[in-house]
Each structure stands twice: as C-alpha cells, then as structure tokens.
PDB file of C-alpha atoms in Angstrom:
ATOM      1  CA  UNK A 192      16.277  -2.412  -7.450  1.00 72.00           C
ATOM      2  CA  UNK A 193      13.350  -0.850  -5.597  1.00 80.00           C
ATOM      3  CA  UNK A 194      15.339   2.324  -4.902  1.00 86.00           C
ATOM      4  CA  UNK A 195      14.579   3.347  -8.493  1.00 92.00           C
ATOM      5  CA  UNK A 196      10.832   2.879  -7.957  1.00 90.00           C
ATOM      6  CA  UNK A 197       9.795   6.429  -7.035  1.00 90.00           C
ATOM      7  CA  UNK A 198      11.363   7.995 -10.120  1.00 92.00           C
ATOM      8  CA  UNK A 199       9.915   5.263 -12.337  1.00 94.00           C
ATOM      9  CA  UNK A 200       6.429   5.952 -10.978  1.00 93.00           C
ATOM     10  CA  UNK A 201       6.828   9.701 -11.515  1.00 92.00           C
ATOM     11  CA  UNK A 202       7.845   9.080 -15.119  1.00 90.00           C
ATOM     12  CA  UNK A 203       4.842   6.827 -15.706  1.00 91.00           C
ATOM     13  CA  UNK A 204       2.516   9.426 -14.183  1.00 88.00           C
ATOM     14  CA  UNK A 205       3.857  12.141 -16.469  1.00 81.00           C
ATOM     15  CA  UNK A 206       3.477  10.050 -19.607  1.00 76.00           C
ATOM     16  CA  UNK A 207       0.299   8.080 -19.031  1.00 72.00           C
ATOM     17  CA  UNK A 208      -1.972  10.155 -16.793  1.00 77.00           C
ATOM     18  CA  UNK A 209      -2.224  13.082 -19.215  1.00 83.00           C
ATOM     19  CA  UNK A 210      -3.233  13.737 -22.813  1.00 86.00           C
ATOM     20  CA  UNK A 211      -1.501  16.374 -24.903  1.00 85.00           C
ATOM     21  CA  UNK A 212      -3.686  18.119 -27.477  1.00 88.00           C
ATOM     22  CA  UNK A 213      -3.337  21.457 -29.265  1.00 90.00           C
ATOM     23  CA  UNK A 214      -0.378  22.328 -27.102  1.00 88.00           C
ATOM     24  CA  UNK A 215      -2.357  21.753 -23.902  1.00 90.00           C
ATOM     25  CA  UNK A 216      -1.757  19.191 -21.154  1.00 86.00           C
ATOM     26  CA  UNK A 217      -5.061  17.600 -20.163  1.00 88.00           C
ATOM     27  CA  UNK A 218      -5.177  15.318 -17.092  1.00 86.00           C
ATOM     28  CA  UNK A 219      -7.043  12.029 -17.205  1.00 89.00           C
ATOM     29  CA  UNK A 220      -9.976  11.836 -14.799  1.00 91.00           C
ATOM     30  CA  UNK A 221     -10.164   9.000 -12.261  1.00 94.00           C
ATOM     31  CA  UNK A 222     -12.775   6.269 -12.709  1.00 95.00           C
ATOM     32  CA  UNK A 223     -14.592   7.548  -9.623  1.00 95.00           C
ATOM     33  CA  UNK A 224     -13.995  10.159  -6.965  1.00 94.00           C
ATOM     34  CA  UNK A 225     -12.167  13.399  -7.642  1.00 93.00           C
ATOM     35  CA  UNK A 226      -8.759  15.027  -7.482  1.00 91.00           C
ATOM     36  CA  UNK A 227     -10.262  18.505  -7.181  1.00 90.00           C
ATOM     37  CA  UNK A 228      -9.492  20.455  -4.004  1.00 88.00           C
ATOM     38  CA  UNK A 229      -6.847  17.899  -3.030  1.00 91.00           C
ATOM     39  CA  UNK A 230      -3.504  19.611  -2.670  1.00 91.00           C
ATOM     40  CA  UNK A 231      -0.624  17.240  -3.384  1.00 91.00           C
ATOM     41  CA  UNK A 232       2.930  18.123  -2.407  1.00 93.00           C
ATOM     42  CA  UNK A 233       5.893  16.045  -3.621  1.00 93.00           C
ATOM     43  CA  UNK A 234       8.715  16.145  -1.075  1.00 94.00           C
ATOM     44  CA  UNK A 235      11.092  14.490  -3.525  1.00 92.00           C
ATOM     45  CA  UNK A 236      13.251  11.482  -2.749  1.00 94.00           C
ATOM     46  CA  UNK A 237      13.744  11.217   1.009  1.00 94.00           C
ATOM     47  CA  UNK A 238      16.416   9.151   2.768  1.00 94.00           C
ATOM     48  CA  UNK A 239      15.544   6.555   5.387  1.00 93.00           C
ATOM     49  CA  UNK A 240      17.211   8.762   8.006  1.00 95.00           C
ATOM     50  CA  UNK A 241      14.814  11.623   7.245  1.00 97.00           C
ATOM     51  CA  UNK A 242      11.677   9.536   6.712  1.00 98.00           C
ATOM     52  CA  UNK A 243      10.575   9.245  10.348  1.00 98.00           C
ATOM     53  CA  UNK A 244      10.619  12.986  11.030  1.00 98.00           C
ATOM     54  CA  UNK A 245       8.860  13.835   7.770  1.00 98.00           C
ATOM     55  CA  UNK A 246       6.015  11.356   8.335  1.00 98.00           C
ATOM     56  CA  UNK A 247       5.697  12.357  11.994  1.00 99.00           C
ATOM     57  CA  UNK A 248       5.393  16.037  11.059  1.00 98.00           C
ATOM     58  CA  UNK A 249       2.852  15.363   8.299  1.00 98.00           C
ATOM     59  CA  UNK A 250       0.597  13.227  10.509  1.00 98.00           C
ATOM     60  CA  UNK A 251       0.947  15.685  13.409  1.00 98.00           C
ATOM     61  CA  UNK A 252      -0.271  18.413  11.053  1.00 97.00           C
ATOM     62  CA  UNK A 253      -3.412  16.305  10.359  1.00 96.00           C
ATOM     63  CA  UNK A 254      -2.339  15.628   6.781  1.00 96.00           C
ATOM     64  CA  UNK A 255      -2.042  12.253   5.055  1.00 97.00           C
ATOM     65  CA  UNK A 256       1.393  11.010   3.972  1.00 98.00           C
ATOM     66  CA  UNK A 257       1.622   8.854   0.853  1.00 98.00           C
ATOM     67  CA  UNK A 258       5.035   7.248   0.550  1.00 97.00           C
ATOM     68  CA  UNK A 259       6.439   5.660  -2.602  1.00 96.00           C
ATOM     69  CA  UNK A 260       9.176   3.090  -1.995  1.00 92.00           C
ATOM     70  CA  UNK A 261      11.688   1.720  -1.905  1.00 88.00           C
ATOM     71  CA  UNK A 262      11.550  -1.755  -0.390  1.00 93.00           C
ATOM     72  CA  UNK A 263       8.877  -2.709   2.105  1.00 96.00           C
ATOM     73  CA  UNK A 264      11.112  -2.304   5.147  1.00 96.00           C
ATOM     74  CA  UNK A 265      10.436   1.458   5.042  1.00 97.00           C
ATOM     75  CA  UNK A 266       6.922   0.712   6.302  1.00 98.00           C
ATOM     76  CA  UNK A 267       8.287  -0.034   9.774  1.00 98.00           C
ATOM     77  CA  UNK A 268       9.754   3.472   9.988  1.00 98.00           C
ATOM     78  CA  UNK A 269       6.493   4.954   8.748  1.00 98.00           C
ATOM     79  CA  UNK A 270       4.334   3.000  11.202  1.00 99.00           C
ATOM     80  CA  UNK A 271       6.531   4.068  14.100  1.00 98.00           C
ATOM     81  CA  UNK A 272       6.128   7.708  13.079  1.00 98.00           C
ATOM     82  CA  UNK A 273       2.354   7.351  12.678  1.00 98.00           C
ATOM     83  CA  UNK A 274       2.083   5.560  16.024  1.00 98.00           C
ATOM     84  CA  UNK A 275       4.076   8.270  17.795  1.00 98.00           C
ATOM     85  CA  UNK A 276       2.088  11.067  16.150  1.00 98.00           C
ATOM     86  CA  UNK A 277      -1.295   9.476  16.940  1.00 96.00           C
ATOM     87  CA  UNK A 278      -0.269   7.950  20.280  1.00 95.00           C
ATOM     88  CA  UNK A 279      -2.262   4.813  19.494  1.00 95.00           C
ATOM     89  CA  UNK A 280      -1.914   1.512  17.676  1.00 97.00           C
ATOM     90  CA  UNK A 281      -2.938   1.299  14.040  1.00 97.00           C
ATOM     91  CA  UNK A 282      -5.182  -0.988  12.004  1.00 98.00           C
ATOM     92  CA  UNK A 283      -2.938  -2.162   9.175  1.00 98.00           C
ATOM     93  CA  UNK A 284      -4.203  -3.240   5.754  1.00 99.00           C
ATOM     94  CA  UNK A 285      -1.217  -4.909   4.134  1.00 99.00           C
ATOM     95  CA  UNK A 286      -1.459  -5.929   0.480  1.00 99.00           C
ATOM     96  CA  UNK A 287       1.454  -8.258  -0.240  1.00 99.00           C
ATOM     97  CA  UNK A 288       2.200 -11.642  -1.780  1.00 99.00           C
ATOM     98  CA  UNK A 289       4.188 -12.399   1.379  1.00 99.00           C
ATOM     99  CA  UNK A 290       3.196 -12.025   5.053  1.00 98.00           C
ATOM    100  CA  UNK A 291       6.541 -10.342   5.875  1.00 98.00           C
ATOM    101  CA  UNK A 292       6.181 -11.903   9.334  1.00 99.00           C
ATOM    102  CA  UNK A 293       9.566 -13.619   9.649  1.00 97.00           C
ATOM    103  CA  UNK A 294      10.843 -13.396  13.225  1.00 97.00           C
ATOM    104  CA  UNK A 295      14.006 -15.515  13.011  1.00 96.00           C
ATOM    105  CA  UNK A 296      15.632 -12.754  10.938  1.00 93.00           C
ATOM    106  CA  UNK A 297      14.963  -9.097  11.668  1.00 94.00           C
ATOM    107  CA  UNK A 298      15.184  -5.636  10.121  1.00 90.00           C
ATOM    108  CA  UNK A 299      14.589  -6.439   6.463  1.00 93.00           C
ATOM    109  CA  UNK A 300      11.661  -6.505   4.037  1.00 93.00           C
ATOM    110  CA  UNK A 301      10.639 -10.016   5.143  1.00 96.00           C
ATOM    111  CA  UNK A 302      10.243  -9.046   8.811  1.00 97.00           C
ATOM    112  CA  UNK A 303       8.208  -5.845   8.466  1.00 98.00           C
ATOM    113  CA  UNK A 304       5.264  -7.083  10.536  1.00 99.00           C
ATOM    114  CA  UNK A 305       7.528  -8.461  13.264  1.00 98.00           C
ATOM    115  CA  UNK A 306       9.554  -5.257  13.389  1.00 98.00           C
ATOM    116  CA  UNK A 307       6.354  -3.182  13.505  1.00 98.00           C
ATOM    117  CA  UNK A 308       4.576  -5.264  16.165  1.00 98.00           C
ATOM    118  CA  UNK A 309       4.536  -2.487  18.766  1.00 98.00           C
ATOM    119  CA  UNK A 310       2.526  -0.231  16.459  1.00 98.00           C
ATOM    120  CA  UNK A 311      -0.102  -2.610  15.051  1.00 98.00           C
ATOM    121  CA  UNK A 312      -3.527  -3.564  16.405  1.00 97.00           C
ATOM    122  CA  UNK A 313      -3.277  -7.134  15.127  1.00 98.00           C
ATOM    123  CA  UNK A 314      -6.852  -8.293  15.691  1.00 97.00           C
ATOM    124  CA  UNK A 315      -8.121  -5.384  13.577  1.00 97.00           C
ATOM    125  CA  UNK A 316      -5.560  -5.697  10.797  1.00 98.00           C
ATOM    126  CA  UNK A 317      -5.578  -7.791   7.616  1.00 99.00           C
ATOM    127  CA  UNK A 318      -3.001  -9.192   5.213  1.00 99.00           C
ATOM    128  CA  UNK A 319      -4.457  -9.280   1.688  1.00 99.00           C
ATOM    129  CA  UNK A 320      -3.224 -11.124  -1.400  1.00 99.00           C
ATOM    130  CA  UNK A 321      -0.928 -13.416   0.580  1.00 99.00           C
ATOM    131  CA  UNK A 322       0.163 -16.542  -1.292  1.00 99.00           C
ATOM    132  CA  UNK A 323       3.879 -17.097  -0.611  1.00 98.00           C
ATOM    133  CA  UNK A 324       4.143 -17.690   3.128  1.00 98.00           C
ATOM    134  CA  UNK A 325       6.670 -19.569   5.234  1.00 98.00           C
ATOM    135  CA  UNK A 326       5.313 -21.808   8.009  1.00 98.00           C
ATOM    136  CA  UNK A 327       7.026 -19.558  10.554  1.00 98.00           C
ATOM    137  CA  UNK A 328       5.053 -16.582   9.263  1.00 99.00           C
ATOM    138  CA  UNK A 329       1.733 -18.416   9.382  1.00 99.00           C
ATOM    139  CA  UNK A 330       2.440 -19.469  12.964  1.00 98.00           C
ATOM    140  CA  UNK A 331       3.252 -15.887  13.946  1.00 98.00           C
ATOM    141  CA  UNK A 332       0.070 -14.606  12.310  1.00 99.00           C
ATOM    142  CA  UNK A 333      -2.003 -17.249  14.073  1.00 99.00           C
ATOM    143  CA  UNK A 334      -0.509 -16.369  17.464  1.00 98.00           C
ATOM    144  CA  UNK A 335      -1.387 -12.708  16.970  1.00 98.00           C
ATOM    145  CA  UNK A 336      -4.834 -13.482  15.494  1.00 98.00           C
ATOM    146  CA  UNK A 337      -3.830 -11.579  12.363  1.00 99.00           C
ATOM    147  CA  UNK A 338      -6.234 -12.389   9.525  1.00 99.00           C
ATOM    148  CA  UNK A 339      -4.831 -13.466   6.164  1.00 99.00           C
ATOM    149  CA  UNK A 340      -6.888 -13.214   2.971  1.00 99.00           C
ATOM    150  CA  UNK A 341      -5.437 -15.102   0.011  1.00 99.00           C
ATOM    151  CA  UNK A 342      -6.336 -14.632  -3.665  1.00 99.00           C
ATOM    152  CA  UNK A 343      -8.188 -17.963  -3.416  1.00 98.00           C
ATOM    153  CA  UNK A 344     -10.305 -16.550  -0.578  1.00 98.00           C
ATOM    154  CA  UNK A 345     -11.209 -13.584  -2.767  1.00 98.00           C
ATOM    155  CA  UNK A 346     -12.102 -15.897  -5.654  1.00 98.00           C
ATOM    156  CA  UNK A 347     -14.245 -18.119  -3.442  1.00 98.00           C
ATOM    157  CA  UNK A 348     -16.093 -15.483  -1.419  1.00 97.00           C
ATOM    158  CA  UNK A 349     -16.207 -12.671  -3.964  1.00 98.00           C
ATOM    159  CA  UNK A 350     -14.448  -9.350  -4.201  1.00 98.00           C
ATOM    160  CA  UNK A 351     -17.272  -7.210  -2.855  1.00 98.00           C
ATOM    161  CA  UNK A 352     -17.877  -9.479   0.144  1.00 98.00           C
ATOM    162  CA  UNK A 353     -14.180  -9.446   1.032  1.00 98.00           C
ATOM    163  CA  UNK A 354     -14.037  -5.651   0.876  1.00 98.00           C
ATOM    164  CA  UNK A 355     -17.112  -5.316   3.085  1.00 98.00           C
ATOM    165  CA  UNK A 356     -15.532  -7.704   5.591  1.00 97.00           C
ATOM    166  CA  UNK A 357     -12.298  -5.696   5.692  1.00 98.00           C
ATOM    167  CA  UNK A 358     -14.128  -2.390   6.116  1.00 97.00           C
ATOM    168  CA  UNK A 359     -16.349  -3.804   8.866  1.00 96.00           C
ATOM    169  CA  UNK A 360     -13.378  -5.161  10.813  1.00 95.00           C
ATOM    170  CA  UNK A 361     -11.521  -1.852  10.683  1.00 94.00           C
ATOM    171  CA  UNK A 362     -14.588   0.194  11.582  1.00 91.00           C
ATOM    172  CA  UNK A 363     -15.091  -1.968  14.671  1.00 84.00           C
ATOM    173  CA  UNK A 364     -11.616  -1.064  15.886  1.00 79.00           C
ATOM    174  CA  UNK A 365     -12.280   2.701  15.760  1.00 82.00           C
ATOM    175  CA  UNK A 366      -8.575   3.052  15.014  1.00 88.00           C
ATOM    176  CA  UNK A 367      -6.734   4.961  12.345  1.00 95.00           C
ATOM    177  CA  UNK A 368      -6.055   2.790   9.304  1.00 98.00           C
ATOM    178  CA  UNK A 369      -2.757   2.547   7.451  1.00 98.00           C
ATOM    179  CA  UNK A 370      -2.793   1.130   3.923  1.00 99.00           C
ATOM    180  CA  UNK A 371       0.376  -0.518   2.608  1.00 99.00           C
ATOM    181  CA  UNK A 372       0.615  -1.853  -0.946  1.00 99.00           C
ATOM    182  CA  UNK A 373       3.472  -4.041  -2.082  1.00 98.00           C
ATOM    183  CA  UNK A 374       3.105  -4.230  -5.844  1.00 98.00           C
ATOM    184  CA  UNK A 375       3.924  -7.940  -5.737  1.00 98.00           C
ATOM    185  CA  UNK A 376       0.379  -8.476  -4.445  1.00 99.00           C
ATOM    186  CA  UNK A 377      -0.517  -8.340  -8.142  1.00 99.00           C
ATOM    187  CA  UNK A 378       0.120 -11.230 -10.486  1.00 99.00           C
ATOM    188  CA  UNK A 379       3.582 -11.010 -12.094  1.00 98.00           C
ATOM    189  CA  UNK A 380       2.012 -11.776 -15.453  1.00 98.00           C
ATOM    190  CA  UNK A 381       0.624  -8.230 -15.448  1.00 98.00           C
ATOM    191  CA  UNK A 382       3.033  -6.583 -12.992  1.00 98.00           C
ATOM    192  CA  UNK A 383       6.489  -8.167 -13.356  1.00 98.00           C
ATOM    193  CA  UNK A 384       8.498  -5.208 -12.073  1.00 97.00           C
ATOM    194  CA  UNK A 385       8.884  -6.305  -8.452  1.00 97.00           C
ATOM    195  CA  UNK A 386      11.733  -7.772  -6.435  1.00 93.00           C
ATOM    196  CA  UNK A 387      10.097 -11.039  -5.311  1.00 96.00           C
ATOM    197  CA  UNK A 388       7.288 -12.031  -7.713  1.00 98.00           C
ATOM    198  CA  UNK A 389       4.817 -14.798  -6.830  1.00 98.00           C
ATOM    199  CA  UNK A 390       2.361 -16.377  -9.304  1.00 98.00           C
ATOM    200  CA  UNK A 391      -1.362 -16.426  -8.622  1.00 98.00           C
ATOM    201  CA  UNK A 392      -1.779 -12.802  -7.631  1.00 99.00           C
ATOM    202  CA  UNK A 393      -4.411 -10.104  -7.829  1.00 99.00           C
ATOM    203  CA  UNK A 394      -5.428  -8.358 -11.025  1.00 98.00           C
ATOM    204  CA  UNK A 395      -4.845  -4.586 -11.150  1.00 98.00           C
ATOM    205  CA  UNK A 396      -8.510  -3.633 -11.472  1.00 98.00           C
ATOM    206  CA  UNK A 397      -9.475  -5.858  -8.521  1.00 98.00           C
ATOM    207  CA  UNK A 398      -6.765  -4.192  -6.446  1.00 99.00           C
ATOM    208  CA  UNK A 399      -7.935  -0.729  -7.489  1.00 98.00           C
ATOM    209  CA  UNK A 400     -11.528  -1.611  -6.582  1.00 98.00           C
ATOM    210  CA  UNK A 401     -10.553  -2.767  -3.097  1.00 98.00           C
ATOM    211  CA  UNK A 402      -8.321   0.231  -2.461  1.00 98.00           C
ATOM    212  CA  UNK A 403     -10.964   2.712  -3.593  1.00 98.00           C
ATOM    213  CA  UNK A 404     -13.625   1.163  -1.365  1.00 98.00           C
ATOM    214  CA  UNK A 405     -11.213   1.171   1.577  1.00 98.00           C
ATOM    215  CA  UNK A 406     -10.174   4.802   1.125  1.00 97.00           C
ATOM    216  CA  UNK A 407     -13.806   5.866   0.655  1.00 96.00           C
ATOM    217  CA  UNK A 408     -14.983   4.266   3.874  1.00 96.00           C
ATOM    218  CA  UNK A 409     -12.182   4.225   6.443  1.00 96.00           C
ATOM    219  CA  UNK A 410     -10.181   6.856   8.379  1.00 95.00           C
ATOM    220  CA  UNK A 411      -6.908   6.561   6.479  1.00 97.00           C
ATOM    221  CA  UNK A 412      -3.921   7.977   8.348  1.00 97.00           C
ATOM    222  CA  UNK A 413      -1.307   7.147   5.727  1.00 98.00           C
ATOM    223  CA  UNK A 414      -0.503   4.987   2.711  1.00 98.00           C
ATOM    224  CA  UNK A 415       2.449   3.585   0.847  1.00 98.00           C
ATOM    225  CA  UNK A 416       3.190   1.877  -2.472  1.00 98.00           C
ATOM    226  CA  UNK A 417       6.421  -0.107  -2.406  1.00 97.00           C
ATOM    227  CA  UNK A 418       8.699  -2.584  -4.198  1.00 96.00           C
ATOM    228  CA  UNK A 419       8.463  -1.154  -7.708  1.00 97.00           C
ATOM    229  CA  UNK A 420      11.670  -2.411  -9.337  1.00 96.00           C
ATOM    230  CA  UNK A 421      12.032  -0.960 -12.847  1.00 95.00           C
ATOM    231  CA  UNK A 422      14.982  -3.222 -13.690  1.00 96.00           C
ATOM    232  CA  UNK A 423      12.548  -6.162 -13.718  1.00 96.00           C
ATOM    233  CA  UNK A 424       9.673  -4.326 -15.390  1.00 97.00           C
ATOM    234  CA  UNK A 425       8.437  -4.966 -18.918  1.00 96.00           C
ATOM    235  CA  UNK A 426       7.392  -1.974 -21.037  1.00 94.00           C
ATOM    236  CA  UNK A 427       6.785  -0.038 -17.799  1.00 94.00           C
ATOM    237  CA  UNK A 428       3.692  -2.187 -17.163  1.00 96.00           C
ATOM    238  CA  UNK A 429       4.151  -2.271 -13.387  1.00 97.00           C
ATOM    239  CA  UNK A 430       4.997   1.422 -13.185  1.00 96.00           C
ATOM    240  CA  UNK A 431       1.880   2.237 -15.211  1.00 96.00           C
ATOM    241  CA  UNK A 432      -0.287   0.127 -12.899  1.00 97.00           C
ATOM    242  CA  UNK A 433       1.316   1.774  -9.864  1.00 97.00           C
ATOM    243  CA  UNK A 434       0.629   5.215 -11.294  1.00 96.00           C
ATOM    244  CA  UNK A 435      -3.011   4.374 -11.879  1.00 95.00           C
ATOM    245  CA  UNK A 436      -3.350   2.846  -8.409  1.00 97.00           C
ATOM    246  CA  UNK A 437      -1.920   6.020  -6.892  1.00 96.00           C
ATOM    247  CA  UNK A 438      -4.306   8.292  -8.786  1.00 95.00           C
ATOM    248  CA  UNK A 439      -7.357   6.181  -7.984  1.00 96.00           C
ATOM    249  CA  UNK A 440      -6.497   5.872  -4.288  1.00 96.00           C
ATOM    250  CA  UNK A 441      -6.070   9.641  -3.951  1.00 96.00           C
ATOM    251  CA  UNK A 442      -9.275  10.372  -5.863  1.00 96.00           C
ATOM    252  CA  UNK A 443     -11.322   8.209  -3.481  1.00 96.00           C
ATOM    253  CA  UNK A 444      -9.614   9.433  -0.324  1.00 94.00           C
ATOM    254  CA  UNK A 445     -11.984  11.256   1.996  1.00 83.00           C
ATOM    255  CA  UNK A 446     -10.367  14.469   3.232  1.00 77.00           C
ATOM    256  CA  UNK A 447     -11.832  15.813   6.464  1.00 67.00           C
TER     257      UNK A 447
END
C-alpha cells in the first residue's frame, strides 16, 4: 500500500528528473523558481514513532520539513509537532479528494482533520479538490467554518481566482501555513496509484500551478505528499507526477 510510496517516489525522481548524456548526469530545471542554494537532506524512511520528534526538531531549527507518506494519518502527527514547535495554531491547506473529517471513527486516514482539530485554525484553512464527502464530514466542516473548494468550484470560478482567494485567506490569518497533498486529489485517470481514488479530480498541471503560487506567496512551515500506492499505479504515472510536484513545490518555496 502507501507504505511503499516514499521509495517509489525516490525511484521516479532518479529516473525522470535527470538526463544522462556523455556520461554526465544533468538535472532537469523546474518550470519556474530555482533549486539553487536550497539544501535538501533526505532522512530516509522514518517510523511513525520517530516522526514527531524529527518534525519538531526540524521546525524548531527554523527549517522546513517535507514528508513523503505513507497514508494521510501521518499528517496528524506532523501537525502536532509543528503546533508544539511554533506554539500556535496552523492554517492548513489540504488537497484531498476526501475531507478526512469523519468524527464517528477516529485515528485513521479518514479522520485526520478531526484528530488534528487542536492544531488547526479552521476559519483560515481550506480543503481543496474535495469531491467524495460523507454528510457527516460536510456537517463537521460547516460547524467549524472550514471552507471546501471542489473541482467544480475551480472550473466555475477559474484556477487563478481560486488561488488568489486561498492566498488572501491565509495571509489574513498571519499564521504559519502547512500544505498537505493527498495524491488522490488528482483525477485517477492520470494518477491511478492511490488507495482511495475518486473520479472528477484535478489535473496534475493545475495542481502544480496552485502549489507553486501558494509556496511563492505564503509562509510555509511544512509540507507533505501522501497516499502514493505503487501497487495500484500504472507505468509509474502517479509516482512521476508526485516527483514533479515535489520538485516544483521546492523550487518555488521561499527560503528566509
């Protein structure tokens, strides 16, 4: 399942983000932004038991953790660590086909938002790409005034307008922003390698555009990419998209 995701993404990065010519390895440049002067350290595969301390230490050192999952339930551990390190609630931008706001069942990938409630500034957070929600989840989101943006909303209003709205909302909060990307936010026709696919999703380039604008304009405290499940993937399509998303998000990240 998703436990194989990190290694699958590493493999895709090695094969598809470089050209080999005349015995030389030449990295592909991002579409915008830069990877220069951005030191990236891979801590390897980390257990859930060690994840909290690692994220806490990274954020406390004023660095930005980027976590590759794994299923989406790891985000609760990460948000707790970020909250404790920053001593303040977080604006959460949560790209997912599902709200993950189940409250009748706890401590799994469908209850991430419920389990993370103590760490989230709900009125300055947004769920993006949502299209497979239970009524219970919609009720919970409404109670907390948590905004949901569906793919239909993006189609109706326009991609650029939606991004500007998200950025404006987060800037108003003056909070640190955490960016969480469940790969099932994309349409399974182009990204089938996820645990719980849902038709009618985002296209990869639209997702990359939104993520790049967000990382260019907001104080990002941490990011994750989760739910890559290579057993369900086709020709490594999802892993390749995930690899490109990762490179583009890092290239646009503003390091202060």
